[in-house]
Amino acid sequence: MEYLVKNMKNKGEIFKKIREYLGLSQRAMVDKMGCSAAMIRRCETGEREITDEIVRRMYESCSVDKRVFDDPDHIEAYCN
């Protein structure tokens, strides 16, 4: 079962907020996650679902806990 938030736009905004909190440009996020710039852009704008696979990549490359999507006001608690 995939970990998806009901409001895709909101999850995209959280994705962008995480990237910015980590001090990464979109290009740097692409390099860390090993994905395309288009994928990052579409995730941030809500055009693409942020699936378990994307969350797993964020965790492995940036140490971001998936629980951040449930509690985005406390990003610092879920990002190392």
mmCIF file of C-alpha atoms in Angstrom:
data_model
loop_
_atom_site.group_PDB
_atom_site.id
_atom_site.type_symbol
_atom_site.label_atom_id
_atom_site.label_comp_id
_atom_site.label_asym_id
_atom_site.label_seq_id
_atom_site.Cartn_x
_atom_site.Cartn_y
_atom_site.Cartn_z
ATOM 1 C CA MET A 1 0.000 0.000 0.000
ATOM 2 C CA GLU A 2 1.435 3.357 -0.980
ATOM 3 C CA TYR A 3 1.891 6.212 1.447
ATOM 4 C CA LEU A 4 -0.083 9.031 -0.184
ATOM 5 C CA VAL A 5 -1.530 12.214 1.238
ATOM 6 C CA LYS A 6 -5.044 13.045 0.051
ATOM 7 C CA ASN A 7 -4.212 16.609 -0.989
ATOM 8 C CA MET A 8 -1.541 16.212 -3.661
ATOM 9 C CA LYS A 9 -0.834 19.946 -3.909
ATOM 10 C CA ASN A 10 -0.240 20.071 -0.179
ATOM 11 C CA LYS A 11 2.155 17.121 -0.323
ATOM 12 C CA GLY A 12 4.013 18.841 -3.166
ATOM 13 C CA GLU A 13 4.338 21.976 -1.077
ATOM 14 C CA ILE A 14 5.707 19.874 1.781
ATOM 15 C CA PHE A 15 8.192 18.245 -0.613
ATOM 16 C CA LYS A 16 9.426 21.698 -1.660
ATOM 17 C CA LYS A 17 9.554 22.903 1.956
ATOM 18 C CA ILE A 18 11.732 19.893 2.850
ATOM 19 C CA ARG A 19 14.112 20.594 -0.042
ATOM 20 C CA GLU A 20 14.396 24.240 0.977
ATOM 21 C CA TYR A 21 14.871 23.334 4.657
ATOM 22 C CA LEU A 22 17.757 21.096 3.625
ATOM 23 C CA GLY A 23 19.233 24.056 1.736
ATOM 24 C CA LEU A 24 19.141 22.230 -1.590
ATOM 25 C CA SER A 25 18.412 23.628 -5.007
ATOM 26 C CA GLN A 26 16.279 21.536 -7.329
ATOM 27 C CA ARG A 27 19.491 20.557 -9.165
ATOM 28 C CA ALA A 28 21.135 19.437 -5.906
ATOM 29 C CA MET A 29 18.031 17.411 -4.998
ATOM 30 C CA VAL A 30 18.175 15.756 -8.427
ATOM 31 C CA ASP A 31 21.808 14.827 -7.828
ATOM 32 C CA LYS A 32 21.142 13.463 -4.338
ATOM 33 C CA MET A 33 18.032 11.473 -5.265
ATOM 34 C CA GLY A 34 19.257 10.278 -8.651
ATOM 35 C CA CYS A 35 16.143 11.357 -10.510
ATOM 36 C CA SER A 36 15.201 13.863 -13.197
ATOM 37 C CA ALA A 37 14.707 17.583 -12.722
ATOM 38 C CA ALA A 38 11.244 17.158 -14.223
ATOM 39 C CA MET A 39 10.316 14.675 -11.501
ATOM 40 C CA ILE A 40 11.355 17.090 -8.748
ATOM 41 C CA ARG A 41 9.473 19.954 -10.408
ATOM 42 C CA ARG A 42 6.312 17.851 -10.914
ATOM 43 C CA CYS A 43 6.423 16.600 -7.317
ATOM 44 C CA GLU A 44 6.706 20.152 -5.996
ATOM 45 C CA THR A 45 3.827 21.426 -8.120
ATOM 46 C CA GLY A 46 1.572 18.479 -7.310
ATOM 47 C CA GLU A 47 1.568 17.213 -10.900
ATOM 48 C CA ARG A 48 3.120 13.930 -9.770
ATOM 49 C CA GLU A 49 2.118 11.732 -6.867
ATOM 50 C CA ILE A 50 4.742 11.374 -4.195
ATOM 51 C CA THR A 51 4.782 7.613 -3.808
ATOM 52 C CA ASP A 52 6.516 5.302 -1.357
ATOM 53 C CA GLU A 53 9.375 5.010 -3.846
ATOM 54 C CA ILE A 54 9.963 8.761 -3.863
ATOM 55 C CA VAL A 55 9.698 8.940 -0.071
ATOM 56 C CA ARG A 56 12.175 6.035 0.181
ATOM 57 C CA ARG A 57 14.616 7.882 -2.090
ATOM 58 C CA MET A 58 14.291 11.001 0.071
ATOM 59 C CA TYR A 59 15.024 8.943 3.169
ATOM 60 C CA GLU A 60 18.020 7.157 1.679
ATOM 61 C CA SER A 61 19.574 10.217 0.055
ATOM 62 C CA CYS A 62 18.627 12.975 2.525
ATOM 63 C CA SER A 63 17.648 11.126 5.748
ATOM 64 C CA VAL A 64 14.076 12.470 5.620
ATOM 65 C CA ASP A 65 11.547 10.473 7.658
ATOM 66 C CA LYS A 66 8.237 9.891 5.846
ATOM 67 C CA ARG A 67 6.334 11.067 8.931
ATOM 68 C CA VAL A 68 7.225 14.630 7.912
ATOM 69 C CA PHE A 69 4.331 14.504 5.434
ATOM 70 C CA ASP A 70 1.923 14.090 8.377
ATOM 71 C CA ASP A 71 3.563 16.802 10.482
ATOM 72 C CA PRO A 72 5.121 19.362 8.100
ATOM 73 C CA ASP A 73 5.219 22.117 10.713
ATOM 74 C CA HIS A 74 8.047 20.254 12.441
ATOM 75 C CA ILE A 75 10.338 19.461 9.504
ATOM 76 C CA GLU A 76 13.431 19.844 11.672
ATOM 77 C CA ALA A 77 12.318 16.817 13.731
ATOM 78 C CA TYR A 78 12.263 14.569 10.650
ATOM 79 C CA CYS A 79 15.290 15.796 8.683
ATOM 80 C CA ASN A 80 18.830 15.000 9.757
#
